[in-house]
Short mmCIF file of C-alpha atoms in Angstrom, two decimals:
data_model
loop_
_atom_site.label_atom_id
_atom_site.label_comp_id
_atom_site.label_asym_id
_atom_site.label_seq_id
_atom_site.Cartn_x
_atom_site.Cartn_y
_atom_site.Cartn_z
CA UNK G 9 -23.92 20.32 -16.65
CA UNK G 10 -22.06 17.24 -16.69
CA UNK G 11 -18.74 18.21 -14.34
CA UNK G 12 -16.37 15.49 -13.97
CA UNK G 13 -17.02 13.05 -16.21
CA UNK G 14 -14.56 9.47 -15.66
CA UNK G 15 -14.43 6.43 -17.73
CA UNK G 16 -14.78 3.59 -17.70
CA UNK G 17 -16.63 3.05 -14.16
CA UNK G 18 -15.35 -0.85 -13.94
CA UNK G 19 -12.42 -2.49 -15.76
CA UNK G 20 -10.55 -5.83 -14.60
CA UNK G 21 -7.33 -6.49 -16.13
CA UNK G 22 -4.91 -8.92 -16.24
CA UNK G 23 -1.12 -8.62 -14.38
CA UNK G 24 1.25 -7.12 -17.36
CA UNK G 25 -1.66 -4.81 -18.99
CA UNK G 26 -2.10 -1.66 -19.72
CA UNK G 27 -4.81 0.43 -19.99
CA UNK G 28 -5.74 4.70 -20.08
CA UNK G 29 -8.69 5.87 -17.71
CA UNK G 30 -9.70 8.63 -18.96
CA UNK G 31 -11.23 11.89 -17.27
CA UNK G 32 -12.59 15.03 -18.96
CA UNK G 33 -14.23 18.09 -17.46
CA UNK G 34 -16.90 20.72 -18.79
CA UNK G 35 -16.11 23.91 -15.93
CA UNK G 36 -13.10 24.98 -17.63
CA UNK G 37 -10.91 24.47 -14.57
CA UNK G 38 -7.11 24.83 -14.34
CA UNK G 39 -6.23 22.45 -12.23
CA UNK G 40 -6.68 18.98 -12.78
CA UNK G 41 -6.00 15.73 -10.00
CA UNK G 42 -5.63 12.25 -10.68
CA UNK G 43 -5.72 10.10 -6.69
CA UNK G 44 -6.56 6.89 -5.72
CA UNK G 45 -8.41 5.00 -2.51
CA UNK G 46 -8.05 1.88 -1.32
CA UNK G 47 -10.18 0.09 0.33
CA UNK G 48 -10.72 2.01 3.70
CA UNK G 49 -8.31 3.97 3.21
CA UNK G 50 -7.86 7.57 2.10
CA UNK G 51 -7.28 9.86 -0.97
CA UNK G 52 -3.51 9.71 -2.29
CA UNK G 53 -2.72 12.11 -4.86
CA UNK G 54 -0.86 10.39 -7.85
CA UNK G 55 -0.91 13.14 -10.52
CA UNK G 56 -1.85 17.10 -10.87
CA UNK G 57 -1.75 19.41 -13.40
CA UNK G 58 -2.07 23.06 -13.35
CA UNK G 59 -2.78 23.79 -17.08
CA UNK G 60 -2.42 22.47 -20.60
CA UNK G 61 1.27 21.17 -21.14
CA UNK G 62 2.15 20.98 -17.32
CA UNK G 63 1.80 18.08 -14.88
CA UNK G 64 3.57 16.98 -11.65
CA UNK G 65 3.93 14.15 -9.44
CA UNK G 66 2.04 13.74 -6.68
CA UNK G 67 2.65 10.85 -3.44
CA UNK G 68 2.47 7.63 -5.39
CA UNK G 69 3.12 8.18 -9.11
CA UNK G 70 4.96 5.26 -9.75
CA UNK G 71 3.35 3.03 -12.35
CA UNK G 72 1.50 5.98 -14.39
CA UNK G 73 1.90 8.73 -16.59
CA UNK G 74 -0.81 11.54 -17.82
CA UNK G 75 -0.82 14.28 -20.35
CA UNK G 76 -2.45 17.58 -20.63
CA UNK G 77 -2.70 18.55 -24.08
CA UNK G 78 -6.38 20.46 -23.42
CA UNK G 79 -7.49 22.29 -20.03
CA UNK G 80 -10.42 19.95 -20.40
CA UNK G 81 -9.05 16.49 -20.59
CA UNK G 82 -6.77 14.66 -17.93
CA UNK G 83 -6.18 11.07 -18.90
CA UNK G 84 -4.24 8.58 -16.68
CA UNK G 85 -2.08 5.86 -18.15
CA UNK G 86 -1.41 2.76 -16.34
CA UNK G 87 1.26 0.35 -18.12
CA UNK G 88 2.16 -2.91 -16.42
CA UNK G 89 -0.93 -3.55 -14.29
CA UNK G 90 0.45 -4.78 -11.08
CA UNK G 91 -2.38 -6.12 -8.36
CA UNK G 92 -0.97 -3.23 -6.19
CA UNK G 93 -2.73 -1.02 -8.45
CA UNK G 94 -6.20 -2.71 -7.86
CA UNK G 95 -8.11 0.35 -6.19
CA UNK G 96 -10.31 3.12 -6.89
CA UNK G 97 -9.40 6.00 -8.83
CA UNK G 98 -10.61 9.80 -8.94
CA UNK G 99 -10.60 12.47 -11.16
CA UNK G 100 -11.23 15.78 -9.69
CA UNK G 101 -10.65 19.85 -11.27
CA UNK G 102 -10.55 22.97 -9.31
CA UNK G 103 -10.04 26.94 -9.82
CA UNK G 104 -6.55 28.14 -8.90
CA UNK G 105 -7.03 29.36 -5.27
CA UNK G 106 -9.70 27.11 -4.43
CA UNK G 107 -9.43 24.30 -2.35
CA UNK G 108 -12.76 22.99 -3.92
CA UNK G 109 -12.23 20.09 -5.32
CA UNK G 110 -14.89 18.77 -7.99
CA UNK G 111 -14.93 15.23 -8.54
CA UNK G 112 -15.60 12.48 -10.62
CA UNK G 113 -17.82 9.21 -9.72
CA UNK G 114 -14.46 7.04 -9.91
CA UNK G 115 -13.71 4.11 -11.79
CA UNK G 116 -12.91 0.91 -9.69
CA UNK G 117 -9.99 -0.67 -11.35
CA UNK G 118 -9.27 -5.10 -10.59
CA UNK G 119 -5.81 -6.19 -11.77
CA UNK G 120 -5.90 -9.89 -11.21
CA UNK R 18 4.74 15.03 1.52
CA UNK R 19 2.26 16.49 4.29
CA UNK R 20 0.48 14.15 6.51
CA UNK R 21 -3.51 14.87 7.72
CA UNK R 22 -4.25 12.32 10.65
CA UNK R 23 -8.07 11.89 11.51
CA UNK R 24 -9.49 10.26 14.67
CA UNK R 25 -11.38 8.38 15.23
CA UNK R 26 -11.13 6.19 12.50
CA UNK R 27 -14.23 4.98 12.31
CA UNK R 28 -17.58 5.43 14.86
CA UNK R 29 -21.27 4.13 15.45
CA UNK R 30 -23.38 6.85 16.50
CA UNK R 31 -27.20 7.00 17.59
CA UNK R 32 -29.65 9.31 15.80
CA UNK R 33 -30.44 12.12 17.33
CA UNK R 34 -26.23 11.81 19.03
CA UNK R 35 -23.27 15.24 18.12
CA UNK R 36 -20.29 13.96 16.68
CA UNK R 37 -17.02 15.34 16.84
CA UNK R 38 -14.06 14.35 15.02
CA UNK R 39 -10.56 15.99 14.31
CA UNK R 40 -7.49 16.19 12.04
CA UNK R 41 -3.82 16.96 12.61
CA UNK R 42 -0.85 17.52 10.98
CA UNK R 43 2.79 17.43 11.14
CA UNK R 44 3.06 21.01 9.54
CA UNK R 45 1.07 24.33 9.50
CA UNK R 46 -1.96 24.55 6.77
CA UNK R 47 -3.43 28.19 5.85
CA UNK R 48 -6.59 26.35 4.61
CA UNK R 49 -8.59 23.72 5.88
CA UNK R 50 -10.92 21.73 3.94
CA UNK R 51 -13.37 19.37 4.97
CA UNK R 52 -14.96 17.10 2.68
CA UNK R 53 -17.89 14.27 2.76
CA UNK R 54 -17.93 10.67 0.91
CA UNK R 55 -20.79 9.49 0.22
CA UNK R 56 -20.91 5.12 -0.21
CA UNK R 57 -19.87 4.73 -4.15
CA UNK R 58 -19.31 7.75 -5.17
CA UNK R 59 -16.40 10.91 -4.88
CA UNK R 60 -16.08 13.29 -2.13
CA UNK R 61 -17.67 16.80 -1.69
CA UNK R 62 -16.65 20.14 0.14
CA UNK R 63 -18.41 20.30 3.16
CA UNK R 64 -16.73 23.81 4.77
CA UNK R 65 -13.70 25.77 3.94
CA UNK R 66 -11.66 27.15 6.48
CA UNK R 67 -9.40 30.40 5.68
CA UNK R 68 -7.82 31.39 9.03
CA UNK R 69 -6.63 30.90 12.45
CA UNK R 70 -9.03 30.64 15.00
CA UNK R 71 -12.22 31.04 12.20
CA UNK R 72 -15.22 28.87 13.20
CA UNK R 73 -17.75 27.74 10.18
CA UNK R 74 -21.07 26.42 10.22
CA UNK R 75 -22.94 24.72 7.48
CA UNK R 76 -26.24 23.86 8.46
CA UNK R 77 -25.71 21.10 11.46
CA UNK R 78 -22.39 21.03 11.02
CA UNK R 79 -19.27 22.89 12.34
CA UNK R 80 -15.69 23.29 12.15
CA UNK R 81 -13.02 25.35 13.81
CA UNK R 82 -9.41 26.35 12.42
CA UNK R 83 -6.96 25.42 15.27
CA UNK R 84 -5.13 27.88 16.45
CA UNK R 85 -1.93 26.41 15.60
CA UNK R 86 -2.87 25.78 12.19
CA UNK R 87 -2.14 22.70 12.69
CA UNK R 88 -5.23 20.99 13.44
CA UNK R 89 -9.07 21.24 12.90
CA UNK R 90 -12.32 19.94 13.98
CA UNK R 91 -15.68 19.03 13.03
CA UNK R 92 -18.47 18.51 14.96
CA UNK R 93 -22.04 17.18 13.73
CA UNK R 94 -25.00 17.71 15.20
CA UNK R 95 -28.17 15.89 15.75
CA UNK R 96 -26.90 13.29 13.27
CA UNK R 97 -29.51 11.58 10.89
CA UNK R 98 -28.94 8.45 8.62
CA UNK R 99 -27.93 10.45 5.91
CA UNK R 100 -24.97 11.91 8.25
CA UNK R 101 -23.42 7.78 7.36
CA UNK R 102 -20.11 8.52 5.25
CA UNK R 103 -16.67 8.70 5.28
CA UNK R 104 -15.30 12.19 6.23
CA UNK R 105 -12.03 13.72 4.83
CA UNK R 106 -10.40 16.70 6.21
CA UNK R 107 -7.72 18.31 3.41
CA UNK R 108 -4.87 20.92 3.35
CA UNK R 109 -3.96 22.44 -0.01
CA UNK R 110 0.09 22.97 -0.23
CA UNK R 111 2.06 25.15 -2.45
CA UNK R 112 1.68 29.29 -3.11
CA UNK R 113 -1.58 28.32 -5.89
CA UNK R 114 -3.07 25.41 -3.80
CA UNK R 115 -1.43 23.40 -7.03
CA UNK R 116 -1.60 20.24 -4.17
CA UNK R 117 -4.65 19.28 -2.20
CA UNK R 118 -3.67 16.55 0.60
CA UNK R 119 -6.37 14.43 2.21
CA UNK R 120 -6.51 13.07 5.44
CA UNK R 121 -7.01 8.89 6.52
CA UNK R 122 -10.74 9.65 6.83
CA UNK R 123 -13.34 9.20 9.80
CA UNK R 124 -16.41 6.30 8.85
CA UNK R 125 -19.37 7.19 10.16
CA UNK R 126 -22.26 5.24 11.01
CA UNK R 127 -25.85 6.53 12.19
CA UNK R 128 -27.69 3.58 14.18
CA UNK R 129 -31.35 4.64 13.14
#
């Protein structure tokens, strides 16, 4: 059972870029979360979605987008790559009414 | 958006040592969550929390529901190495827990 499954695990990229990490699950969960953590610092929330077709913004959205066209896939778009967005980022699903949280391994993104 | 604030921030404990460490907010949760991070990888649901007042154990740990709903706690005890991680308590926001909002985090650090 594979879970949360996020890719890639390690990407540098260059100020201007753009790039899609992408973040598919196998529990057939509704809900969907894109955050990110910076170094010693906590989890902000950056995207959600409840279901195919519907997403919201979370605290910092600015400088991505996502789509939802499956319950099982939740990519996140960068475009730009600023060095402000040089952190980790995590993919994580849930049931509706469940605070449980299942989540990815991360993929540690470098914009230099 | 809500705010979770954890102290301490970070703490060096003995083996053997209880540890206790809290979270607060600037508005009333109906469900606390309180998660583990292990080095490299995403966090996991340690205990759930549902109502007022409601203590949980989970093994050597505990937390409590404050009775404002605006805080909890959790204590560890008898820590062992494997205690060492980064420890996030959460609040999920909206009627379907559609937002899950993590707190700054508490590093711990077992001293073998």
């Amino acid at each position: 059972n594979a879970g949360v499954t996020q890719t890639p695990k390690f990407r540098i990229l260059k100020i201007g870029q753009s790039m899609t990490l992408q973040c598919t699950q196998d529990m057939n969960h509704n809900y969907m979360y894109w955050y990110r953590q910076d170094p010693g610092m906590g989890l902000k929330l950056i995207y959600y979605s409840v279901g195919a077709g519907i997403t919201d913004k979370g605290e910092v959205p600015n400088g991505y987008n996502v789509s939802r066209s499956t319950t099982e896939d939740f990519p996140l778009r960068l475009e730009l790559a600023a060095p402000s967005q040089t952190s980790v980022y995590f993919c994580a699903s849930s049931y509706p009414l469940s605070g449980e949280l299942f989540f990815g391994e991360g993929s540690r993104l470098t914009v230099l | 958006g809500q705010q979770l604030n954890q102290s301490p921030q970070s703490m060096f404990i003995q083996e053997g040592e209880d540890v206790s460490m809290n979270c607060t907010s600037s508005s009333i949760f109906n469900t606390w969550l309180w998660y583990k991070q292990d080095p490299g990888e995403g966090p996991v649901l340690l205990i759930a929390l549902y109502k007022a007042g409601e203590l949980t154990s989970n093994g050597r740990l505990t937390a409590q529901f404050g009775i404002t709903r605006k805080d909890s706690f959790l204590n560890i005890s008898a820590s062992i190495p494997s205690d060492v991680g980064i420890y996030f308590c959460a609040g999920p926001e909206g009627g379907g827990y559609q937002k899950v909002t993590f707190g700054t985090g508490t590093k711990l650090q077992v001293i073998p």
